[in-house]
Backbone as numpy.savetxt, mean C-alpha at the origin, in Angstrom:
# Nx Ny Nz CAx CAy CAz Cx Cy Cz
14.87 9.06 4.84 14.23 7.86 5.37 14.75 6.65 4.59
15.26 5.66 5.31 15.84 4.51 4.65 15.23 3.21 5.17
15.75 2.10 4.68 15.21 0.80 5.06 15.33 0.55 6.55
16.40 1.05 7.16 16.60 0.82 8.60 15.47 1.38 9.43
14.91 2.51 8.99 13.79 3.11 9.71 12.62 2.13 9.80
12.28 1.52 8.67 11.12 0.62 8.64 11.42 -0.71 9.31
12.66 -1.17 9.22 13.02 -2.37 9.98 12.84 -2.13 11.48
13.23 -0.94 11.92 13.09 -0.61 13.34 11.63 -0.51 13.75
10.79 0.04 12.89 9.35 0.12 13.17 8.79 -1.26 13.46
9.14 -2.23 12.63 8.61 -3.58 12.81 9.26 -4.29 13.99
10.54 -4.07 14.19 11.23 -4.70 15.32 10.68 -4.22 16.66
10.29 -2.95 16.70 9.78 -2.37 17.94 8.26 -2.39 18.03
7.63 -3.04 17.06 6.17 -3.20 17.05 5.45 -1.86 17.11
5.96 -0.88 16.36 5.37 0.46 16.33 4.37 0.52 15.17
3.27 -0.20 15.33 2.36 -0.43 14.21 1.08 0.38 14.33
1.22 1.65 14.62 0.04 2.50 14.72 -0.72 2.66 13.42
-0.07 2.33 12.30 -0.71 2.42 10.98 -1.55 1.19 10.66
-1.46 0.16 11.48 -2.13 -1.11 11.19 -3.61 -1.04 11.53
-4.46 -1.39 10.57 -5.90 -1.43 10.80 -6.31 -2.79 11.35
-7.43 -2.82 12.05 -7.95 -4.07 12.60 -8.75 -4.85 11.56
-9.27 -4.14 10.56 -10.06 -4.79 9.51 -9.85 -4.04 8.21
-10.41 -4.56 7.13 -10.21 -3.97 5.82 -10.69 -2.52 5.78
-10.01 -1.72 4.98 -10.28 -0.29 4.92 -11.66 -0.01 4.32
-12.42 0.92 4.90 -13.77 1.23 4.39 -13.78 1.67 2.93
-12.78 2.42 2.49 -12.77 2.86 1.10 -12.49 1.70 0.15
-11.72 0.73 0.58 -11.54 -0.48 -0.24 -12.85 -1.25 -0.33
-13.53 -1.42 0.78 -14.81 -2.12 0.76 -15.80 -1.42 -0.18
-15.82 -0.10 -0.14 -16.78 0.67 -0.93 -16.48 0.60 -2.43
-15.21 0.46 -2.79 -14.82 0.52 -4.20 -14.57 -0.83 -4.85
-14.66 -1.89 -4.08 -14.29 -3.21 -4.60 -15.07 -3.57 -5.87
-16.34 -3.23 -5.90 -17.17 -3.57 -7.06 -16.77 -2.79 -8.31
-16.09 -1.66 -8.14 -15.68 -0.83 -9.28 -14.34 -1.25 -9.86
-13.68 -2.21 -9.22 -12.35 -2.63 -9.65 -12.45 -3.77 -10.66
-11.37 -4.04 -11.40 -11.38 -5.18 -12.32 -11.85 -6.45 -11.63
-12.56 -7.28 -12.35 -13.30 -8.39 -11.72 -12.42 -9.50 -11.18
-11.27 -9.74 -11.81 -10.44 -10.87 -11.37 -8.99 -10.60 -11.74
-8.17 -11.65 -11.70 -6.76 -11.50 -12.01 -5.94 -11.41 -10.75
-4.94 -10.54 -10.77 -4.03 -10.38 -9.64 -3.92 -8.90 -9.28
-3.64 -8.63 -8.02 -3.50 -7.26 -7.53 -2.13 -7.10 -6.90
-1.47 -6.01 -7.24 -0.19 -5.65 -6.63 -0.45 -4.72 -5.46
0.13 -5.05 -4.30 -0.02 -4.22 -3.10 1.37 -3.81 -2.62
1.84 -2.61 -3.00 3.17 -2.17 -2.56 3.19 -1.86 -1.06
4.31 -2.17 -0.42 4.51 -1.89 1.01 3.32 -2.43 1.81
3.02 -3.69 1.60 1.76 -4.26 2.07 1.71 -4.55 3.57
2.87 -4.70 4.22 2.86 -5.06 5.63 2.10 -6.36 5.86
1.32 -6.38 6.93 0.45 -7.54 7.20 -1.01 -7.08 7.21
-1.33 -6.20 6.30 -2.63 -5.54 6.26 -3.79 -6.51 6.12
-4.87 -6.29 6.88 -6.09 -7.09 6.68 -6.73 -6.86 5.33
-6.36 -5.78 4.65 -6.86 -5.56 3.29 -6.50 -6.73 2.37
-5.38 -7.37 2.65 -4.94 -8.48 1.80 -5.96 -9.61 1.80
-6.59 -9.85 2.94 -7.56 -10.93 3.03 -8.82 -10.62 2.23
-9.26 -9.37 2.27 -10.43 -8.99 1.47 -10.10 -9.09 -0.02
-8.94 -8.61 -0.41 -8.54 -8.69 -1.81 -8.42 -10.13 -2.29
-7.97 -11.01 -1.41 -7.77 -12.42 -1.78 -9.08 -13.14 -2.07
-10.20 -12.58 -1.66 -11.49 -13.18 -1.98 -11.81 -13.04 -3.47
-11.11 -12.12 -4.13 -11.39 -11.83 -5.54 -10.16 -11.95 -6.45
-8.97 -11.84 -5.86 -7.75 -11.77 -6.65 -6.65 -12.68 -6.08
-5.67 -12.94 -6.93 -4.38 -13.41 -6.43 -3.62 -12.18 -5.94
-3.11 -12.24 -4.73 -2.51 -11.07 -4.09 -0.99 -11.14 -4.19
-0.41 -10.11 -4.79 1.04 -9.98 -4.91 1.46 -8.78 -4.06
2.04 -9.05 -2.91 2.48 -7.99 -2.02 3.97 -7.77 -2.12
4.40 -6.53 -1.92 5.82 -6.21 -1.82 6.05 -5.61 -0.44
6.98 -6.17 0.31 7.18 -5.76 1.70 8.65 -5.89 2.08
9.18 -4.86 2.70 10.59 -4.83 3.08 10.89 -5.73 4.27
9.96 -5.80 5.21 10.23 -6.42 6.51 9.97 -7.92 6.53
10.96 -8.68 6.97 10.78 -10.11 7.18 9.75 -10.36 8.27
9.74 -9.53 9.31 8.80 -9.68 10.41 7.37 -9.56 9.91
7.11 -8.58 9.05 5.77 -8.37 8.52 5.31 -9.58 7.71
6.18 -10.09 6.86 5.83 -11.27 6.04 5.56 -12.48 6.92
6.46 -12.72 7.85 6.30 -13.87 8.75 5.00 -13.77 9.54
4.75 -12.59 10.12 3.58 -12.43 10.97 2.28 -12.52 10.18
2.30 -12.07 8.93 1.08 -12.17 8.13 0.63 -13.61 8.01
1.54 -14.49 7.63 1.17 -15.89 7.44 0.92 -16.60 8.76
1.68 -16.24 9.79 1.46 -16.85 11.11 0.08 -16.51 11.65
-0.29 -15.23 11.58 -1.58 -14.79 12.10 -2.74 -15.33 11.27
-2.50 -15.55 9.99 -3.53 -16.13 9.12 -3.58 -17.65 9.23
-2.64 -18.21 9.97 -2.54 -19.66 10.16 -2.46 -20.40 8.82
-1.59 -19.87 7.97 -1.37 -20.47 6.65 0.02 -21.08 6.58
0.13 -22.34 6.18 1.46 -22.92 5.98 2.12 -22.26 4.78
3.32 -21.75 4.96 3.94 -20.91 3.94 5.24 -21.53 3.45
5.50 -21.37 2.17 6.79 -21.78 1.60 7.62 -20.53 1.34
8.92 -20.68 1.42 9.84 -19.57 1.16 10.91 -20.03 0.18
11.28 -19.12 -0.72 12.42 -19.40 -1.57 13.06 -18.09 -2.00
14.34 -18.15 -2.24 15.06 -16.96 -2.69 14.81 -16.73 -4.17
14.64 -15.46 -4.50 14.42 -15.06 -5.89 15.27 -13.82 -6.12
16.54 -14.03 -6.48 17.46 -12.91 -6.57 17.67 -12.28 -5.20
17.47 -10.96 -5.11 17.64 -10.26 -3.84 16.37 -10.32 -2.99
15.35 -10.99 -3.47 14.07 -11.10 -2.76 13.92 -12.48 -2.13
13.09 -12.53 -1.09 12.57 -13.79 -0.58 11.08 -13.83 -0.91
10.65 -14.88 -1.57 9.25 -15.03 -1.94 8.55 -15.92 -0.92
7.56 -15.34 -0.23 6.71 -16.07 0.72 5.41 -16.39 -0.01
5.00 -17.66 0.01 3.85 -18.04 -0.81 2.96 -19.04 -0.09
1.65 -18.77 -0.14 0.64 -19.69 0.39 -0.70 -19.29 -0.17
-1.50 -20.28 -0.55 -2.87 -20.04 -1.04 -2.85 -18.95 -2.11
-3.64 -17.89 -1.90 -3.77 -16.82 -2.89 -2.70 -15.74 -2.75
-1.73 -15.95 -1.88 -0.82 -14.88 -1.51 0.61 -15.15 -1.98
1.22 -14.11 -2.52 2.66 -14.08 -2.79 3.20 -12.78 -2.21
4.04 -12.86 -1.20 4.67 -11.67 -0.63 6.15 -11.69 -1.00
6.55 -10.64 -1.69 7.94 -10.49 -2.11 8.66 -9.61 -1.10
9.53 -10.23 -0.32 10.24 -9.49 0.72 11.51 -8.89 0.14
11.57 -7.56 0.16 12.73 -6.86 -0.38 12.35 -5.43 -0.72
13.24 -4.76 -1.43 13.06 -3.35 -1.80 12.07 -3.26 -2.96
10.94 -2.60 -2.73 9.92 -2.49 -3.77 10.48 -1.94 -5.07
11.40 -1.00 -4.99 11.92 -0.36 -6.19 12.78 -1.31 -7.03
13.10 -2.47 -6.49 13.86 -3.47 -7.23 12.98 -4.65 -7.65
11.67 -4.54 -7.46 10.77 -5.66 -7.75 10.86 -6.06 -9.22
11.07 -7.35 -9.50 11.18 -7.78 -10.91 9.81 -7.79 -11.59
9.82 -7.56 -12.88 8.56 -7.54 -13.63 7.86 -8.89 -13.59
8.62 -9.97 -13.43 8.00 -11.30 -13.35 7.09 -11.43 -12.13
7.35 -10.64 -11.10 6.54 -10.72 -9.88 5.12 -10.25 -10.12
4.92 -9.35 -11.07 3.60 -8.74 -11.26 2.88 -9.32 -12.48
3.35 -10.45 -12.96 2.69 -11.10 -14.10 1.22 -11.37 -13.78
0.34 -10.93 -14.65 -1.09 -11.12 -14.44 -1.78 -10.03 -13.66
-1.02 -9.07 -13.14 -1.62 -7.98 -12.36 -2.21 -6.92 -13.30
-3.43 -6.55 -13.03 -4.07 -5.43 -13.72 -4.43 -4.32 -12.74
-4.33 -4.63 -11.48 -4.80 -3.75 -10.42 -3.68 -3.50 -9.42
-3.62 -2.27 -8.91 -2.71 -1.90 -7.82 -3.56 -1.32 -6.70
-3.26 -1.72 -5.49 -3.94 -1.16 -4.32 -2.91 -0.55 -3.39
-3.07 0.74 -3.10 -2.13 1.46 -2.24 -2.89 2.21 -1.16
-2.85 1.67 0.04 -3.45 2.34 1.18 -2.39 3.01 2.06
-1.16 2.48 2.06 -0.17 2.98 3.02 1.23 3.07 2.42
1.35 3.04 1.10 2.67 3.12 0.48 3.05 4.56 0.16
2.26 5.23 -0.67 2.60 6.60 -1.05 2.72 7.50 0.18
1.81 7.36 1.13 1.84 8.23 2.31 2.98 7.88 3.26
3.65 6.74 3.03 4.81 6.37 3.84 6.10 6.96 3.29
6.05 7.49 2.07 7.26 7.95 1.40 7.42 9.46 1.53
8.64 9.93 1.82 8.89 11.37 1.84 8.81 11.94 0.43
8.69 13.26 0.31 8.47 13.87 -1.01 9.48 13.47 -2.07
10.75 13.32 -1.70 11.77 13.06 -2.70 11.74 11.64 -3.26
10.87 10.78 -2.73 10.76 9.41 -3.22 9.46 9.16 -3.99
8.54 10.10 -3.95 7.20 9.83 -4.50 7.17 9.78 -6.02
7.94 10.64 -6.68 7.97 10.61 -8.14 8.53 9.29 -8.64
9.58 8.83 -7.98 10.17 7.54 -8.35 9.17 6.41 -8.14
8.40 6.51 -7.07 7.39 5.49 -6.79 6.35 5.43 -7.90
5.81 6.59 -8.29 4.78 6.62 -9.34 5.33 6.08 -10.65
6.56 6.44 -10.98 7.16 5.97 -12.22 7.44 4.47 -12.17
7.79 3.96 -11.00 8.02 2.52 -10.85 6.73 1.74 -11.09
5.62 2.25 -10.56 4.33 1.61 -10.82 4.04 1.54 -12.31
4.28 2.65 -13.00 4.00 2.69 -14.44 4.91 1.74 -15.21
6.17 1.65 -14.79 7.11 0.76 -15.47 6.76 -0.71 -15.25
6.35 -1.03 -14.02 5.98 -2.42 -13.72 4.71 -2.84 -14.45
3.74 -1.91 -14.50 2.45 -2.21 -15.12 2.11 -1.08 -16.11
2.46 -1.23 -17.38 2.21 -0.17 -18.36 0.73 0.17 -18.52
-0.16 -0.77 -18.20 -1.60 -0.51 -18.17 -2.15 -1.04 -16.86
-2.83 -0.19 -16.11 -3.29 -0.62 -14.79 -4.39 0.28 -14.26
-5.11 -0.24 -13.28 -6.01 0.54 -12.44 -5.41 0.59 -11.05
-5.31 1.77 -10.50 -4.77 1.97 -9.15 -5.86 2.52 -8.25
-6.14 1.81 -7.16 -6.95 2.37 -6.09 -5.99 2.90 -5.04
-5.92 4.21 -4.93 -4.99 4.89 -4.03 -5.76 5.58 -2.92
-5.28 5.42 -1.70 -5.85 6.13 -0.56 -4.80 7.10 -0.04
-5.12 8.37 -0.08 -4.18 9.41 0.35 -4.63 10.02 1.67
-3.75 10.80 2.25 -4.01 11.43 3.54 -3.62 12.90 3.42
-4.46 13.78 3.95 -4.16 15.21 3.93 -4.35 15.81 5.31
-3.37 16.59 5.72 -3.43 17.35 6.98 -2.45 18.52 6.86
-2.56 19.54 7.71 -1.61 20.66 7.65 -0.20 20.18 7.98
0.68 20.25 7.01 2.01 19.66 7.18 2.83 20.32 8.28
2.56 21.60 8.55 3.34 22.28 9.58 2.93 21.83 10.99
1.83 21.09 11.09 1.34 20.66 12.40 1.88 19.29 12.83
2.41 18.53 11.88 2.87 17.18 12.23 3.90 16.70 11.21
4.86 15.95 11.70 5.87 15.37 10.84 5.52 13.91 10.55
5.56 13.53 9.27 5.26 12.16 8.90 6.44 11.25 9.12
6.28 9.97 8.84 5.12 9.33 8.22 4.02 9.00 9.22
2.77 8.83 8.74 2.35 9.00 7.35 2.39 10.47 6.96
2.73 10.71 5.71 2.86 12.06 5.19 1.55 12.54 4.56
1.39 13.84 4.59 0.28 14.46 3.87 0.66 14.57 2.39
-0.24 14.12 1.53 -0.03 14.21 0.09 -1.26 14.89 -0.50
-1.06 16.07 -1.05 -2.20 16.88 -1.51 -2.77 16.35 -2.82
-3.99 16.79 -3.10 -4.63 16.44 -4.37 -3.82 16.95 -5.55
-3.25 18.15 -5.39 -2.44 18.72 -6.46 -1.21 17.87 -6.74
-0.60 17.35 -5.68 0.58 16.51 -5.88 0.22 15.20 -6.55
-0.92 14.64 -6.19 -1.35 13.40 -6.85 -1.57 13.64 -8.34
-2.16 14.77 -8.69 -2.34 15.11 -10.11 -0.99 15.22 -10.82
0.00 15.76 -10.13 1.33 15.91 -10.73 2.05 14.56 -10.84
1.95 13.74 -9.80 2.64 12.45 -9.80 2.11 11.52 -10.88
0.79 11.58 -11.09 0.14 10.67 -12.04 -0.40 11.44 -13.23
0.41 12.38 -13.73 -0.03 13.21 -14.86 -0.17 12.41 -16.15
0.29 11.17 -16.14 0.16 10.29 -17.31 -1.14 9.49 -17.29
-1.99 9.73 -16.27 -3.15 8.86 -16.04 -4.45 9.65 -15.96
-5.55 8.91 -15.99 -6.88 9.46 -15.75 -7.17 9.31 -14.25
-7.45 10.42 -13.58 -7.56 10.44 -12.12 -8.97 10.84 -11.71
-9.58 10.02 -10.85 -10.93 10.32 -10.37 -11.00 10.15 -8.86
-11.51 11.18 -8.19 -11.75 11.09 -6.75 -12.97 10.21 -6.52
-12.84 9.19 -5.67 -13.95 8.24 -5.50 -14.45 8.13 -4.06
-13.83 8.86 -3.15 -14.30 8.79 -1.76 -13.53 9.72 -0.85
-14.20 10.21 0.18 -13.58 11.09 1.17 -14.01 10.65 2.56
-13.06 10.58 3.48 -13.36 10.29 4.89 -12.74 11.38 5.74
-13.57 12.09 6.49 -13.08 13.10 7.42 -12.71 12.43 8.73
-11.43 12.36 9.03 -10.94 11.70 10.23 -10.50 12.68 11.31
-10.85 13.94 11.13 -10.45 14.95 12.10 -10.95 14.58 13.49
-10.02 14.52 14.42 -10.36 14.15 15.79 -10.43 12.67 16.04
-10.32 11.86 14.98 -10.43 10.41 15.12 -9.08 9.70 15.07
-8.10 10.31 14.43 -6.81 9.67 14.30 -6.70 8.84 13.03
-5.50 8.32 12.80 -5.18 7.53 11.61 -4.91 6.10 12.07
-5.81 5.18 11.68 -5.71 3.79 12.15 -5.66 3.80 13.67
-4.59 3.27 14.26 -4.47 3.23 15.72 -3.61 4.37 16.25
-3.28 5.31 15.40 -2.38 6.39 15.77 -3.17 7.67 16.03
-2.90 8.30 17.15 -3.55 9.57 17.47 -2.93 10.67 16.62
-3.78 11.51 16.06 -3.34 12.60 15.21 -3.88 13.91 15.77
-3.02 14.72 16.34 -3.46 16.00 16.90 -3.22 17.10 15.87
-4.01 17.06 14.82 -3.96 18.09 13.79 -5.34 18.72 13.65
-5.36 19.94 13.14 -6.62 20.67 13.04 -7.56 20.07 12.00
-7.01 19.31 11.07 -7.84 18.58 10.10 -7.09 17.34 9.66
-7.84 16.33 9.28 -7.27 15.06 8.82 -8.28 14.40 7.90
-7.91 14.24 6.64 -8.84 13.73 5.63 -8.17 12.63 4.81
-8.88 11.53 4.64 -8.46 10.49 3.71 -9.25 10.64 2.42
-8.58 10.42 1.30 -9.25 10.47 0.00 -8.94 9.20 -0.79
-9.97 8.68 -1.44 -9.79 7.54 -2.32 -9.75 8.00 -3.77
-8.85 7.42 -4.53 -8.67 7.79 -5.94 -8.67 6.54 -6.81
-9.40 6.59 -7.90 -9.29 5.57 -8.94 -8.48 6.19 -10.08
-7.32 5.61 -10.32 -6.37 6.15 -11.28 -6.11 5.08 -12.34
-6.31 5.44 -13.59 -6.15 4.46 -14.67 -5.19 4.99 -15.73
-4.32 4.11 -16.20 -3.44 4.48 -17.31 -3.24 3.29 -18.25
């Protein structure tokens, strides 16, 4: 899976992963998160979660797609400034900074002031061979952080991702350098994932508070 796949997803408006409002597990855990500062949101898209987070934090998003960045600010009716920052384009308005480019190349200056990471759709978007690199990149960018992670589990032989199934055991392995706590479970069996129909025998979302 490469960048072209995700560019095509946005170009063809294949946004079945897009929620209409902020995620229930984010709403439920917001009070347990650090009180202020900045939050890093990898692979943020144009998620409505960003608006909820912006009520409490400065939002630093990382997003590959120019379409996603443009549409986020257009739909929010925010006048946005753009400037080049190395291989990235920085989109900025109000409480939001969206860094358009490859997340794995994100400069440390982008996450200055961040104590919190929110991941609802990044880890589950990555195939297995990219997940270890992702977890290590988070640790390198933020040597001390709280991560609110939302994972997805379903029988892998029944459906091909993305979104991918990531087991509890794999999360323990990926973040073996951290303190991991399960903070919420949503049984979505028969309901689907966001706007996407999921014909699997089981489908479960789990919320994790991970600190290192």
